[in-house]
Amino acid sequence: MNYCCDCGATVDRRWVPEDKRERFVCSSCGRVHYLNPRVLVTCLVEHRGRVLLCQRAQDPGKGRWSAPGGFVEYGETLEQAVVRETQEETGVAVEDSQLHLHVISSLHWISEIYVTFRASVSDSHIRVGPECLDARFFASEEIPWEQLAFVEFKDYLRLFFRELHCNQYGIHSTRLSEHGGHRRQYRIADITDIFVADPVTSRSATISKN
Ligand SMILES: [Zn+2]
């Protein structure tokens, strides 16, 4: 960050004692500019034991395979974002009600949070979007394991197929670094769709740690 988005003056990195960290502070109006992680969503869409992957048309990972997904836009819910990205990239329509939370990953060294959903669809019709070269459903033995766009995605896919095979799913929180990963699994004790008084609709899950 070089300039203040409020007044256009230059910003400096300054120590903010209350926060015990350096932040970008405007040299003129004094506004503190906070930097927060970016949130991405991705979806493991399953149809008759096969999972939907798309071949990326852009870097990073151009020509390689990953699950449909992308950045959450301002004003979007996680579910809206993942439904939109899946539709845009593969043409596969996922309903909000089909989505289940699967993995939350912190990639803290690049300040990104990935939220992965899983969904089962009955309609497997694909229409490849402009951000992709191809999109297909793969059985586990057909996955192009050596041509995946992101190394950590291999572990997510293995985990997904393992759970699909047993028909028992957890919610996982992972922490990834350049040196390896750490995964914590949560067991879902109960899941309910609760309509809270206007205007907030809430999907709440009672979660207990395994
Ligand atoms: Zn300013």
PDB file of C-alpha atoms and ligand atoms in Angstrom:
ATOM      1  CA  MET A   1       0.000   0.000   0.000  1.00  0.00           C
ATOM      2  CA  ASN A   2       1.475   3.392  -1.053  1.00  0.00           C
ATOM      3  CA  TYR A   3      -1.317   5.952  -0.838  1.00  0.00           C
ATOM      4  CA  CYS A   4      -4.249   6.670   1.452  1.00  0.00           C
ATOM      5  CA  CYS A   5      -7.587   5.785  -0.168  1.00  0.00           C
ATOM      6  CA  ASP A   6      -9.251   8.587   1.814  1.00  0.00           C
ATOM      7  CA  CYS A   7      -7.032  11.597   1.034  1.00  0.00           C
ATOM      8  CA  GLY A   8      -4.410  10.357  -1.446  1.00  0.00           C
ATOM      9  CA  ALA A   9      -1.393  11.210   0.737  1.00  0.00           C
ATOM     10  CA  THR A  10       1.424   8.721   1.188  1.00  0.00           C
ATOM     11  CA  VAL A  11       1.148   6.058   3.868  1.00  0.00           C
ATOM     12  CA  ASP A  12       3.939   4.880   6.172  1.00  0.00           C
ATOM     13  CA  ARG A  13       4.425   1.713   8.160  1.00  0.00           C
ATOM     14  CA  ARG A  14       4.163   2.773  11.776  1.00  0.00           C
ATOM     15  CA  TRP A  15       4.133   0.953  15.071  1.00  0.00           C
ATOM     16  CA  VAL A  16       0.630   1.088  16.578  1.00  0.00           C
ATOM     17  CA  PRO A  17       1.133   0.507  20.331  1.00  0.00           C
ATOM     18  CA  GLU A  18      -2.509  -0.460  21.058  1.00  0.00           C
ATOM     19  CA  ASP A  19      -2.354  -3.247  18.458  1.00  0.00           C
ATOM     20  CA  LYS A  20       1.276  -4.183  19.204  1.00  0.00           C
ATOM     21  CA  ARG A  21       2.075  -4.360  15.480  1.00  0.00           C
ATOM     22  CA  GLU A  22       3.062  -2.228  12.502  1.00  0.00           C
ATOM     23  CA  ARG A  23       0.293  -0.902  10.313  1.00  0.00           C
ATOM     24  CA  PHE A  24      -0.070   1.352   7.276  1.00  0.00           C
ATOM     25  CA  VAL A  25      -0.887   4.834   8.596  1.00  0.00           C
ATOM     26  CA  CYS A  26      -1.679   7.891   6.444  1.00  0.00           C
ATOM     27  CA  SER A  27       0.975  10.612   6.752  1.00  0.00           C
ATOM     28  CA  SER A  28      -1.685  13.315   6.358  1.00  0.00           C
ATOM     29  CA  CYS A  29      -5.091  12.321   7.772  1.00  0.00           C
ATOM     30  CA  GLY A  30      -3.734   9.707  10.185  1.00  0.00           C
ATOM     31  CA  ARG A  31      -6.129   6.995   9.094  1.00  0.00           C
ATOM     32  CA  VAL A  32      -4.952   3.494   9.971  1.00  0.00           C
ATOM     33  CA  HIS A  33      -5.342   1.119   7.031  1.00  0.00           C
ATOM     34  CA  TYR A  34      -5.962  -2.430   8.229  1.00  0.00           C
ATOM     35  CA  LEU A  35      -4.930  -5.367   6.097  1.00  0.00           C
ATOM     36  CA  ASN A  36      -6.947  -8.530   6.609  1.00  0.00           C
ATOM     37  CA  PRO A  37      -6.776 -11.978   5.017  1.00  0.00           C
ATOM     38  CA  ARG A  38      -8.594 -12.655   1.782  1.00  0.00           C
ATOM     39  CA  VAL A  39     -11.297 -15.309   1.797  1.00  0.00           C
ATOM     40  CA  LEU A  40     -11.598 -17.892  -0.954  1.00  0.00           C
ATOM     41  CA  VAL A  41     -14.195 -20.591  -1.391  1.00  0.00           C
ATOM     42  CA  THR A  42     -13.964 -23.872  -3.200  1.00  0.00           C
ATOM     43  CA  CYS A  43     -16.338 -26.790  -3.714  1.00  0.00           C
ATOM     44  CA  LEU A  44     -15.860 -30.536  -4.018  1.00  0.00           C
ATOM     45  CA  VAL A  45     -18.884 -31.405  -6.161  1.00  0.00           C
ATOM     46  CA  GLU A  46     -19.673 -35.095  -6.292  1.00  0.00           C
ATOM     47  CA  HIS A  47     -21.834 -37.023  -8.772  1.00  0.00           C
ATOM     48  CA  ARG A  48     -22.137 -40.818  -8.486  1.00  0.00           C
ATOM     49  CA  GLY A  49     -18.777 -41.205  -6.758  1.00  0.00           C
ATOM     50  CA  ARG A  50     -16.940 -38.844  -9.073  1.00  0.00           C
ATOM     51  CA  VAL A  51     -15.639 -35.412  -8.162  1.00  0.00           C
ATOM     52  CA  LEU A  52     -15.739 -32.326 -10.353  1.00  0.00           C
ATOM     53  CA  LEU A  53     -12.384 -30.790 -11.284  1.00  0.00           C
ATOM     54  CA  CYS A  54     -11.584 -28.000 -13.677  1.00  0.00           C
ATOM     55  CA  GLN A  55      -8.440 -27.351 -15.649  1.00  0.00           C
ATOM     56  CA  ARG A  56      -7.236 -23.829 -14.999  1.00  0.00           C
ATOM     57  CA  ALA A  57      -6.846 -21.428 -17.927  1.00  0.00           C
ATOM     58  CA  GLN A  58      -4.797 -18.956 -15.866  1.00  0.00           C
ATOM     59  CA  ASP A  59      -1.846 -18.920 -13.534  1.00  0.00           C
ATOM     60  CA  PRO A  60      -1.243 -19.910 -10.836  1.00  0.00           C
ATOM     61  CA  GLY A  61      -1.411 -23.504 -12.015  1.00  0.00           C
ATOM     62  CA  LYS A  62      -2.356 -22.851 -15.641  1.00  0.00           C
ATOM     63  CA  GLY A  63      -3.178 -26.136 -17.404  1.00  0.00           C
ATOM     64  CA  ARG A  64      -3.440 -27.958 -14.084  1.00  0.00           C
ATOM     65  CA  TRP A  65      -6.517 -29.265 -12.262  1.00  0.00           C
ATOM     66  CA  SER A  66      -8.276 -27.971  -9.184  1.00  0.00           C
ATOM     67  CA  ALA A  67     -11.756 -27.744  -7.726  1.00  0.00           C
ATOM     68  CA  PRO A  68     -13.928 -24.812  -8.838  1.00  0.00           C
ATOM     69  CA  GLY A  69     -13.622 -21.796  -6.583  1.00  0.00           C
ATOM     70  CA  GLY A  70     -12.422 -18.251  -6.124  1.00  0.00           C
ATOM     71  CA  PHE A  71     -12.583 -15.114  -4.033  1.00  0.00           C
ATOM     72  CA  VAL A  72     -15.631 -14.107  -2.047  1.00  0.00           C
ATOM     73  CA  GLU A  73     -16.925 -10.779  -3.385  1.00  0.00           C
ATOM     74  CA  TYR A  74     -17.978  -7.908  -1.144  1.00  0.00           C
ATOM     75  CA  GLY A  75     -21.523  -8.427   0.079  1.00  0.00           C
ATOM     76  CA  GLU A  76     -21.600 -12.145  -0.706  1.00  0.00           C
ATOM     77  CA  THR A  77     -22.134 -15.031   1.667  1.00  0.00           C
ATOM     78  CA  LEU A  78     -19.713 -17.952   1.491  1.00  0.00           C
ATOM     79  CA  GLU A  79     -22.492 -20.091   0.012  1.00  0.00           C
ATOM     80  CA  GLN A  80     -23.411 -17.524  -2.664  1.00  0.00           C
ATOM     81  CA  ALA A  81     -19.760 -17.213  -3.645  1.00  0.00           C
ATOM     82  CA  VAL A  82     -19.166 -20.936  -4.015  1.00  0.00           C
ATOM     83  CA  VAL A  83     -22.407 -21.475  -5.961  1.00  0.00           C
ATOM     84  CA  ARG A  84     -21.467 -18.601  -8.299  1.00  0.00           C
ATOM     85  CA  GLU A  85     -17.870 -19.740  -8.832  1.00  0.00           C
ATOM     86  CA  THR A  86     -18.913 -23.342  -9.509  1.00  0.00           C
ATOM     87  CA  GLN A  87     -21.519 -22.156 -12.008  1.00  0.00           C
ATOM     88  CA  GLU A  88     -19.144 -19.729 -13.741  1.00  0.00           C
ATOM     89  CA  GLU A  89     -16.284 -22.188 -14.083  1.00  0.00           C
ATOM     90  CA  THR A  90     -18.092 -25.433 -14.831  1.00  0.00           C
ATOM     91  CA  GLY A  91     -21.765 -24.635 -15.506  1.00  0.00           C
ATOM     92  CA  VAL A  92     -22.718 -27.129 -12.770  1.00  0.00           C
ATOM     93  CA  ALA A  93     -25.609 -25.829 -10.694  1.00  0.00           C
ATOM     94  CA  VAL A  94     -25.214 -26.388  -6.965  1.00  0.00           C
ATOM     95  CA  GLU A  95     -28.069 -25.457  -4.668  1.00  0.00           C
ATOM     96  CA  ASP A  96     -27.359 -23.685  -1.405  1.00  0.00           C
ATOM     97  CA  SER A  97     -29.213 -26.498   0.410  1.00  0.00           C
ATOM     98  CA  GLN A  98     -26.781 -29.095  -1.042  1.00  0.00           C
ATOM     99  CA  LEU A  99     -23.710 -27.420   0.460  1.00  0.00           C
ATOM    100  CA  HIS A 100     -21.910 -28.821   3.475  1.00  0.00           C
ATOM    101  CA  LEU A 101     -18.951 -27.225   5.173  1.00  0.00           C
ATOM    102  CA  HIS A 102     -15.897 -29.453   4.761  1.00  0.00           C
ATOM    103  CA  VAL A 103     -12.498 -27.816   5.338  1.00  0.00           C
ATOM    104  CA  ILE A 104     -11.358 -24.423   6.572  1.00  0.00           C
ATOM    105  CA  SER A 105      -7.703 -23.773   5.790  1.00  0.00           C
ATOM    106  CA  SER A 106      -5.452 -21.008   7.027  1.00  0.00           C
ATOM    107  CA  LEU A 107      -2.662 -20.107   4.640  1.00  0.00           C
ATOM    108  CA  HIS A 108      -1.372 -17.467   7.011  1.00  0.00           C
ATOM    109  CA  TRP A 109       1.927 -16.824   5.259  1.00  0.00           C
ATOM    110  CA  ILE A 110       0.040 -15.505   2.218  1.00  0.00           C
ATOM    111  CA  SER A 111      -2.881 -14.199   4.340  1.00  0.00           C
ATOM    112  CA  GLU A 112      -5.578 -16.293   2.699  1.00  0.00           C
ATOM    113  CA  ILE A 113      -8.391 -18.316   4.238  1.00  0.00           C
ATOM    114  CA  TYR A 114      -9.891 -21.121   2.156  1.00  0.00           C
ATOM    115  CA  VAL A 115     -13.357 -22.414   2.931  1.00  0.00           C
ATOM    116  CA  THR A 116     -14.109 -25.703   1.189  1.00  0.00           C
ATOM    117  CA  PHE A 117     -17.636 -27.021   0.820  1.00  0.00           C
ATOM    118  CA  ARG A 118     -18.782 -30.370  -0.497  1.00  0.00           C
ATOM    119  CA  ALA A 119     -21.985 -31.021  -2.420  1.00  0.00           C
ATOM    120  CA  SER A 120     -23.688 -33.934  -4.141  1.00  0.00           C
ATOM    121  CA  VAL A 121     -25.485 -33.142  -7.381  1.00  0.00           C
ATOM    122  CA  SER A 122     -27.877 -35.200  -9.487  1.00  0.00           C
ATOM    123  CA  ASP A 123     -27.391 -33.130 -12.654  1.00  0.00           C
ATOM    124  CA  SER A 124     -23.829 -33.520 -13.948  1.00  0.00           C
ATOM    125  CA  HIS A 125     -24.216 -31.339 -17.041  1.00  0.00           C
ATOM    126  CA  ILE A 126     -21.014 -29.351 -17.632  1.00  0.00           C
ATOM    127  CA  ARG A 127     -20.521 -26.099 -19.520  1.00  0.00           C
ATOM    128  CA  VAL A 128     -16.868 -25.040 -19.330  1.00  0.00           C
ATOM    129  CA  GLY A 129     -16.477 -21.351 -18.444  1.00  0.00           C
ATOM    130  CA  PRO A 130     -13.870 -18.892 -19.780  1.00  0.00           C
ATOM    131  CA  GLU A 131     -11.616 -19.304 -16.706  1.00  0.00           C
ATOM    132  CA  CYS A 132     -11.160 -22.998 -17.499  1.00  0.00           C
ATOM    133  CA  LEU A 133      -9.769 -25.110 -20.317  1.00  0.00           C
ATOM    134  CA  ASP A 134     -11.809 -28.155 -19.363  1.00  0.00           C
ATOM    135  CA  ALA A 135     -13.998 -29.530 -16.572  1.00  0.00           C
ATOM    136  CA  ARG A 136     -14.830 -33.148 -15.810  1.00  0.00           C
ATOM    137  CA  PHE A 137     -16.025 -35.532 -13.135  1.00  0.00           C
ATOM    138  CA  PHE A 138     -13.297 -37.965 -12.031  1.00  0.00           C
ATOM    139  CA  ALA A 139     -13.429 -41.213 -10.053  1.00  0.00           C
ATOM    140  CA  SER A 140     -10.568 -41.463  -7.540  1.00  0.00           C
ATOM    141  CA  GLU A 141      -8.547 -43.771  -9.834  1.00  0.00           C
ATOM    142  CA  GLU A 142      -8.980 -41.305 -12.730  1.00  0.00           C
ATOM    143  CA  ILE A 143      -7.754 -38.182 -10.901  1.00  0.00           C
ATOM    144  CA  PRO A 144      -4.700 -36.638 -12.604  1.00  0.00           C
ATOM    145  CA  TRP A 145      -2.826 -36.758  -9.270  1.00  0.00           C
ATOM    146  CA  GLU A 146       0.419 -35.452 -10.737  1.00  0.00           C
ATOM    147  CA  GLN A 147      -1.278 -32.589 -12.570  1.00  0.00           C
ATOM    148  CA  LEU A 148      -3.070 -30.934  -9.683  1.00  0.00           C
ATOM    149  CA  ALA A 149      -2.635 -27.166  -9.465  1.00  0.00           C
ATOM    150  CA  PHE A 150      -1.854 -27.020  -5.736  1.00  0.00           C
ATOM    151  CA  VAL A 151       0.082 -29.632  -3.741  1.00  0.00           C
ATOM    152  CA  GLU A 152      -2.117 -29.324  -0.661  1.00  0.00           C
ATOM    153  CA  PHE A 153      -5.186 -30.099  -2.774  1.00  0.00           C
ATOM    154  CA  LYS A 154      -3.980 -33.702  -3.114  1.00  0.00           C
ATOM    155  CA  ASP A 155      -4.513 -34.266   0.620  1.00  0.00           C
ATOM    156  CA  TYR A 156      -7.977 -32.672   0.514  1.00  0.00           C
ATOM    157  CA  LEU A 157      -9.006 -34.932  -2.364  1.00  0.00           C
ATOM    158  CA  ARG A 158      -7.717 -38.051  -0.588  1.00  0.00           C
ATOM    159  CA  LEU A 159      -9.585 -37.024   2.548  1.00  0.00           C
ATOM    160  CA  PHE A 160     -12.739 -36.354   0.527  1.00  0.00           C
ATOM    161  CA  PHE A 161     -12.681 -39.749  -1.213  1.00  0.00           C
ATOM    162  CA  ARG A 162     -11.959 -41.510   2.090  1.00  0.00           C
ATOM    163  CA  GLU A 163     -14.986 -39.871   3.688  1.00  0.00           C
ATOM    164  CA  LEU A 164     -17.132 -40.395   0.595  1.00  0.00           C
ATOM    165  CA  HIS A 165     -16.257 -44.094   0.691  1.00  0.00           C
ATOM    166  CA  CYS A 166     -17.322 -44.410   4.368  1.00  0.00           C
ATOM    167  CA  ASN A 167     -20.176 -41.923   3.967  1.00  0.00           C
ATOM    168  CA  GLN A 168     -18.962 -40.256   7.169  1.00  0.00           C
ATOM    169  CA  TYR A 169     -17.865 -36.679   7.028  1.00  0.00           C
ATOM    170  CA  GLY A 170     -16.120 -34.402   9.463  1.00  0.00           C
ATOM    171  CA  ILE A 171     -15.449 -30.701   9.419  1.00  0.00           C
ATOM    172  CA  HIS A 172     -11.755 -30.042   9.271  1.00  0.00           C
ATOM    173  CA  SER A 173      -9.626 -27.081  10.147  1.00  0.00           C
ATOM    174  CA  THR A 174      -6.174 -27.072   8.604  1.00  0.00           C
ATOM    175  CA  ARG A 175      -3.140 -24.905   8.916  1.00  0.00           C
ATOM    176  CA  LEU A 176      -0.681 -25.011   6.068  1.00  0.00           C
ATOM    177  CA  SER A 177       2.805 -23.622   5.832  1.00  0.00           C
ATOM    178  CA  GLU A 178       5.712 -24.047   3.468  1.00  0.00           C
ATOM    179  CA  HIS A 179       6.982 -26.778   5.798  1.00  0.00           C
ATOM    180  CA  GLY A 180       3.903 -28.927   6.159  1.00  0.00           C
ATOM    181  CA  GLY A 181       0.417 -28.965   7.523  1.00  0.00           C
ATOM    182  CA  HIS A 182      -1.662 -29.600  10.584  1.00  0.00           C
ATOM    183  CA  ARG A 183      -5.248 -30.818  10.575  1.00  0.00           C
ATOM    184  CA  ARG A 184      -7.835 -30.828  13.315  1.00  0.00           C
ATOM    185  CA  GLN A 185     -11.071 -32.731  12.843  1.00  0.00           C
ATOM    186  CA  TYR A 186     -14.385 -31.738  14.352  1.00  0.00           C
ATOM    187  CA  ARG A 187     -17.323 -34.066  14.783  1.00  0.00           C
ATOM    188  CA  ILE A 188     -20.767 -32.730  13.971  1.00  0.00           C
ATOM    189  CA  ALA A 189     -23.064 -33.449  16.880  1.00  0.00           C
ATOM    190  CA  ASP A 190     -26.100 -31.897  15.272  1.00  0.00           C
ATOM    191  CA  ILE A 191     -26.891 -29.750  12.280  1.00  0.00           C
ATOM    192  CA  THR A 192     -29.934 -27.603  11.900  1.00  0.00           C
ATOM    193  CA  ASP A 193     -31.190 -24.903   9.621  1.00  0.00           C
ATOM    194  CA  ILE A 194     -32.496 -22.218  11.892  1.00  0.00           C
ATOM    195  CA  PHE A 195     -34.444 -19.210  10.800  1.00  0.00           C
ATOM    196  CA  VAL A 196     -33.664 -16.396  13.160  1.00  0.00           C
ATOM    197  CA  ALA A 197     -35.939 -13.354  13.364  1.00  0.00           C
ATOM    198  CA  ASP A 198     -35.624 -11.031  10.357  1.00  0.00           C
ATOM    199  CA  PRO A 199     -33.386 -10.153   8.651  1.00  0.00           C
ATOM    200  CA  VAL A 200     -30.759 -12.749   9.524  1.00  0.00           C
ATOM    201  CA  THR A 201     -30.950 -16.321   8.226  1.00  0.00           C
ATOM    202  CA  SER A 202     -28.574 -18.582  10.046  1.00  0.00           C
ATOM    203  CA  ARG A 203     -27.300 -22.053   9.364  1.00  0.00           C
ATOM    204  CA  SER A 204     -25.947 -23.228  12.654  1.00  0.00           C
ATOM    205  CA  ALA A 205     -24.104 -26.351  13.587  1.00  0.00           C
ATOM    206  CA  THR A 206     -23.392 -27.565  17.053  1.00  0.00           C
ATOM    207  CA  ILE A 207     -19.847 -28.772  16.878  1.00  0.00           C
ATOM    208  CA  SER A 208     -17.825 -30.708  19.385  1.00  0.00           C
ATOM    209  CA  LYS A 209     -14.122 -31.307  19.079  1.00  0.00           C
ATOM    210  CA  ASN A 210     -13.064 -34.914  18.475  1.00  0.00           C
TER     211      ASN A 210
HETATM  212 ZN    ZN B   1      -5.208   9.990   4.417  1.00  0.00          ZN
END
